[in-house]
Amino acid sequence: MSGQVMPCSPQEIGSLFLFEKLTPQQLGRLCSEGRVERYEAGPVYAEGEPATCFFVMIEGTVVLSRRVGGDDVEVTRTSQPGVYSGAMQAYLGDRVRQLYNNSMRVTEPTRFFVLPADTFAAVMQEWFPMAVHLLEGLFFGSKSTQRAIGQRERLLALGSLSAGLTHELNNPAAAAVRATATLRERVAKMRHKLGVISAGPYPREALANLIEVQERTAELVAKAPTLSPLEAADREDALTDWLDDHGIPDGWRLAPTFVQAGLDVDWLDQVAADVDPEILPGAIGWLNYTVETELLMDEIEDSTTRISHLVDAAKQYSQLDRAPYQNADVHELLDSTLLMLSGKIGSRIQVVKDYDRTLPKIPAYPAELNQVWTNLIDNAVHAINSAGGEGTLTVRTALDHDRLLVEFRDTGPGVPQEIRGRIFDPFFTTKPVGEGTGLGLDISWRIVVNKHHGTLQVDSEPGDTRFQVLLPLTAADNDTPEEPA
């Protein structure tokens, strides 16, 4: 949109704070190469358009806004003469994309001094060469620093995840190793006991009955019920008494194993009825090895299954062998992230999952959303730990109009009102020196807002802080898959 061109007065533009130190000759050049334009209430330029002009307001009211998801969020509203916007980085030339990084509109008839971007770049380099060099160094230096620290942030997160994953893998792996060693010992004893039984003067039918009892016992072990501690203790006492009454040595040692396998006195009565009395002690010992073997194999299966789940979670988290841009189930992403961070979350923080499983898959970059979840969960854990280490982390998903909501709620001390507007700024952190880079929320904001056209917002009070991620259910018409940021 173009405005009505009006006469340019060097005296008038010289009264603006931006130009007050310029010489009459410099002000004359600005008026000759620039222009004054009057705009009626309405838009002046839109975010994302080529930045062709540098605007300085002479009088009126301007509103600057940024596009966040499907909404325009107002960032500045002012009537102060001399405020400026537009092609503010024209002096950097083609080393950066020259686009308007916000939208500007006026709410009343407003006059601007308008300078073409090329002219603005030329006068900056000619009149203020040292300032231009300093600004270039600041701009590109901050970009380089941000990239380096962003990489460091990712490495720190990777190290934390690796430590947590190693810890989680170590427990089932160690359990499987212990169970395997014990299983080898029990199998050796079974072979010895089988040799003793087979060498004895037992009829063929008695041995066949023993084998049949063994098969039934193995089936019962697979269906063992879960008992309360009191029920288990009562059943152990009953089994110990039965074994003692039938002359079985070390009944107190055998009873806990039988109870763990879900066996009771009725089962022992059936064994006694099916097996000849002279071989009952040997049969009970033989069946004890059978039960122990089944339990050990169950333990090995549980441990290796746990390892397999952890490996699957790691693959899901890292999105190995998957397209960068795909239709993703946010619940799978959240579960894999929570599992990867379980070591860091610890046992003193209760994790509550409040999922709406009816939500559809959404077009997204899953690996990058996992990074968002990681940053938000890490911040929540840090907040809870700073308040004593005990609390609740609630992860909730829901439908919010035409967007998918993912909410992380913690019971930490909250985000103070005076810093709430700065927490998404690069390098801003409330963590102690060495514990945070101040880029976690900045990276998360850019992934959610810039990459997924969503919204990231916070609502906080002591004991109830909620970070909310709102993601569109469908891809925008102009969305094209790109490399992860």
mmCIF file of N, CA and C in Angstrom, residues 23 53 237-238 254 267 321 323 361 435 438:
data_model
loop_
_atom_site.group_PDB
_atom_site.id
_atom_site.type_symbol
_atom_site.label_atom_id
_atom_site.label_comp_id
_atom_site.label_asym_id
_atom_site.label_seq_id
_atom_site.Cartn_x
_atom_site.Cartn_y
_atom_site.Cartn_z
ATOM 1 N N THR A 23 23.731 17.128 9.829
ATOM 2 C CA THR A 23 23.992 18.486 9.334
ATOM 3 C C THR A 23 22.888 18.914 8.377
ATOM 4 N N CYS A 53 11.565 -0.221 1.961
ATOM 5 C CA CYS A 53 11.618 1.139 2.501
ATOM 6 C C CYS A 53 11.872 1.137 4.007
ATOM 7 N N ASP A 237 2.714 -69.589 54.887
ATOM 8 C CA ASP A 237 2.577 -70.351 56.140
ATOM 9 C C ASP A 237 1.849 -71.664 55.896
ATOM 10 N N ALA A 238 0.778 -71.609 55.097
ATOM 11 C CA ALA A 238 0.010 -72.833 54.829
ATOM 12 C C ALA A 238 0.854 -73.846 54.054
ATOM 13 N N LEU A 254 11.164 -73.665 50.278
ATOM 14 C CA LEU A 254 10.438 -73.926 49.031
ATOM 15 C C LEU A 254 9.143 -73.120 48.927
ATOM 16 N N TRP A 267 -2.896 -77.432 45.115
ATOM 17 C CA TRP A 267 -1.959 -77.959 44.104
ATOM 18 C C TRP A 267 -1.060 -79.037 44.713
ATOM 19 N N ASP A 321 15.203 -43.518 10.731
ATOM 20 C CA ASP A 321 14.568 -44.245 9.620
ATOM 21 C C ASP A 321 13.177 -43.694 9.295
ATOM 22 N N ALA A 323 10.780 -40.177 7.850
ATOM 23 C CA ALA A 323 10.834 -38.918 7.111
ATOM 24 C C ALA A 323 10.803 -37.749 8.090
ATOM 25 N N LYS A 361 -3.793 -37.656 14.069
ATOM 26 C CA LYS A 361 -2.398 -37.337 13.780
ATOM 27 C C LYS A 361 -2.331 -35.969 13.113
ATOM 28 N N GLU A 435 24.125 -24.142 34.244
ATOM 29 C CA GLU A 435 23.055 -25.130 34.134
ATOM 30 C C GLU A 435 22.114 -24.861 32.969
ATOM 31 N N GLY A 438 19.826 -20.568 28.164
ATOM 32 C CA GLY A 438 18.842 -19.567 27.815
ATOM 33 C C GLY A 438 18.309 -19.708 26.409
#
